[in-house]
PDB file of C-alpha atoms in Angstrom:
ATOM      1  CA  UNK A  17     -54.271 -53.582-117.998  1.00 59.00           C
ATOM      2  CA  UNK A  18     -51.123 -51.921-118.936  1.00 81.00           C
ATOM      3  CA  UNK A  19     -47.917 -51.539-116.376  1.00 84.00           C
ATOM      4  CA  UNK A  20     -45.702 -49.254-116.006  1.00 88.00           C
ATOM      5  CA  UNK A  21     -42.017 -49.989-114.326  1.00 91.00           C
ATOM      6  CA  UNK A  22     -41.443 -48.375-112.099  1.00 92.00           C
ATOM      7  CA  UNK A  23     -38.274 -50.078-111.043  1.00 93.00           C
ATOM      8  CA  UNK A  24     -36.075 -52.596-112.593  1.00 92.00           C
ATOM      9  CA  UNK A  25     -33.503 -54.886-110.922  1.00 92.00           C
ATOM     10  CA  UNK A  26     -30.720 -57.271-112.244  1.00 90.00           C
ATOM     11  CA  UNK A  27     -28.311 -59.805-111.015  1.00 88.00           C
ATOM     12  CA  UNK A  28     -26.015 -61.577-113.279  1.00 81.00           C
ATOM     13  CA  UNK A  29     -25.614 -65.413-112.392  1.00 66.00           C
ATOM     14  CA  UNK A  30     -23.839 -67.555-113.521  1.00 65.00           C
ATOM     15  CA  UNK A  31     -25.943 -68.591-116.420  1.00 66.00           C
ATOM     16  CA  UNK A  32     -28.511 -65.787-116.757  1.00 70.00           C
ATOM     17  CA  UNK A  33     -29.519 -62.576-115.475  1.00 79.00           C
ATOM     18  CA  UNK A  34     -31.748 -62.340-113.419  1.00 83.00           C
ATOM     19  CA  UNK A  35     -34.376 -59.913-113.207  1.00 87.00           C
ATOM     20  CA  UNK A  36     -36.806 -58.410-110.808  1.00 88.00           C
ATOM     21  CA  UNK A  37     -39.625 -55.574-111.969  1.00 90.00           C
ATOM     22  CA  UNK A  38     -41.975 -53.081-110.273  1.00 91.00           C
ATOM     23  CA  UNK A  39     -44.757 -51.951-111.716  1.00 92.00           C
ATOM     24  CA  UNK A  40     -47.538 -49.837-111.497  1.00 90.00           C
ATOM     25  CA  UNK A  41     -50.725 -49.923-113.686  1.00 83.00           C
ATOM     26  CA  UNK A  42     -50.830 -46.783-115.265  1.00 74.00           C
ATOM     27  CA  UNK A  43     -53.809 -46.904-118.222  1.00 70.00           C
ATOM     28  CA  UNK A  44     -56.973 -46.943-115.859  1.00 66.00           C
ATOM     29  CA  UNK A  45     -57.643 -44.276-113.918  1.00 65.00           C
ATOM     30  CA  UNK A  46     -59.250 -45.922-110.953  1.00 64.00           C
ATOM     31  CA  UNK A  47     -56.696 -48.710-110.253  1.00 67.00           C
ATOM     32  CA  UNK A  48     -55.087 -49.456-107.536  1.00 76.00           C
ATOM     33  CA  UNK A  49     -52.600 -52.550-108.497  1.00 89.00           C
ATOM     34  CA  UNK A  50     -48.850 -52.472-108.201  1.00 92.00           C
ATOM     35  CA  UNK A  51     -47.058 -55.653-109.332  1.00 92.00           C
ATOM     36  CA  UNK A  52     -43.842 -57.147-108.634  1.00 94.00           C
ATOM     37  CA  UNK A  53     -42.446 -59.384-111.469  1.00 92.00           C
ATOM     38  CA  UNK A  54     -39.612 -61.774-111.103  1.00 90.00           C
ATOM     39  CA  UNK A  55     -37.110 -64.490-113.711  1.00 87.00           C
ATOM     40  CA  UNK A  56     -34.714 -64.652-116.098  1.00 84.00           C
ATOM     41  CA  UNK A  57     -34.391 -61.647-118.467  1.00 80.00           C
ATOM     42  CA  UNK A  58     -35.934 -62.188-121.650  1.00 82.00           C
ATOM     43  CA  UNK A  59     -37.098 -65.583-120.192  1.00 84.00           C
ATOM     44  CA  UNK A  60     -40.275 -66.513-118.273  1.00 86.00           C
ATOM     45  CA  UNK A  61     -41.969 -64.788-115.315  1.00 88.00           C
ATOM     46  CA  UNK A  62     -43.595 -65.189-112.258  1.00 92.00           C
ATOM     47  CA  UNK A  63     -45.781 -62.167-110.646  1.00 94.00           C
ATOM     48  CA  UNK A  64     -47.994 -61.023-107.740  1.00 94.00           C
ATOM     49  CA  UNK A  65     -50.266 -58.038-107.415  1.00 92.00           C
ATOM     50  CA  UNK A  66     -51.225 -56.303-104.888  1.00 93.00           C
ATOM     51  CA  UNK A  67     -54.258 -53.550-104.108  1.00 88.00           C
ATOM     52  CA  UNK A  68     -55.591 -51.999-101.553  1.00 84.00           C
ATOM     53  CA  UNK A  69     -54.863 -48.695 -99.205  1.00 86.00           C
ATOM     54  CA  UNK A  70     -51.342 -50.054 -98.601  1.00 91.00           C
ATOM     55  CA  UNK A  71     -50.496 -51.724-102.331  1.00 91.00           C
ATOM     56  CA  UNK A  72     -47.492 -49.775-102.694  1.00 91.00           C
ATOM     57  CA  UNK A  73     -45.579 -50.854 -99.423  1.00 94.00           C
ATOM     58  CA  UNK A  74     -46.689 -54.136 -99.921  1.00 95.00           C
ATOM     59  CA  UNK A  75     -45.335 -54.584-103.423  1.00 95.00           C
ATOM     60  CA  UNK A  76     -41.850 -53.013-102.313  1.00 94.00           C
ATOM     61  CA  UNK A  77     -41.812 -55.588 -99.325  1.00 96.00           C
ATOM     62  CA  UNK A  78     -42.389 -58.562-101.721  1.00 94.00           C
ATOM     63  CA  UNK A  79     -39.665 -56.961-104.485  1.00 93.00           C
ATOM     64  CA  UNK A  80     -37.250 -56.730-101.165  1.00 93.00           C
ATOM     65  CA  UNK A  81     -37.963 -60.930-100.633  1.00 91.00           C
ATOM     66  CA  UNK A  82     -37.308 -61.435-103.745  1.00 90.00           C
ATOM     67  CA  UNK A  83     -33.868 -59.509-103.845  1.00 88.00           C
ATOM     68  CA  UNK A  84     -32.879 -61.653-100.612  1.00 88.00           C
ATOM     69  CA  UNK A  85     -34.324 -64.881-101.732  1.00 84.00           C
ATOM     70  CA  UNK A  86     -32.534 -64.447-105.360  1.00 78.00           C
ATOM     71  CA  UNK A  87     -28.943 -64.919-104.305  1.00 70.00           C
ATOM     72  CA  UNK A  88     -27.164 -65.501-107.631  1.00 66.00           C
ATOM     73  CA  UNK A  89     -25.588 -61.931-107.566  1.00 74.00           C
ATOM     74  CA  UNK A  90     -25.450 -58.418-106.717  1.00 81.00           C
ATOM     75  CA  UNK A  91     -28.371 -56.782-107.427  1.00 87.00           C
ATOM     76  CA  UNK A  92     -28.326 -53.476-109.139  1.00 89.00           C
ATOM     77  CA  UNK A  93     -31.001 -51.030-110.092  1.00 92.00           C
ATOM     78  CA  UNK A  94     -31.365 -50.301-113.833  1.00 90.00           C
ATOM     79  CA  UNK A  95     -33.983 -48.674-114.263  1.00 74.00           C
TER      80      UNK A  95
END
């Protein structure tokens, strides 16, 4: 399955940035995933994905949680 970001986030912290990512599958014509994506820039990640008739509101939800839940800095869209 490929992704396509759709939005990026960072925060710089103290001792990394971190990152948060939205995605959107983009290769298969009949899919319905989105994906959030969350951790340290070039460093591990964590993910969920979510389908269904209401994917897309339900992966922006979970990418707002994980802006408030992330507190290490001021989160600003890059992309």
């Amino acid at each position: 399955m490929g992704w396509q970001v759709v939005e990026r986030w960072e925060a710089n912290g103290e001792i990394a940035v971190w990152c948060l990512w939205l995605k959107q599958v983009v290769d298969e014509p009949f899919s319905t995933a989105w994906r959030v994506e969350w951790g340290e820039l070039g460093g591990y990640r964590r993910g969920v994905s979510f389908t269904g008739n209401d994917r897309e509101q339900l992966a922006r939800e979970e990418l707002q949680r994980r802006k408030e839940q992330f507190t290490y800095g001021v989160w600003r869209q890059v992309a």
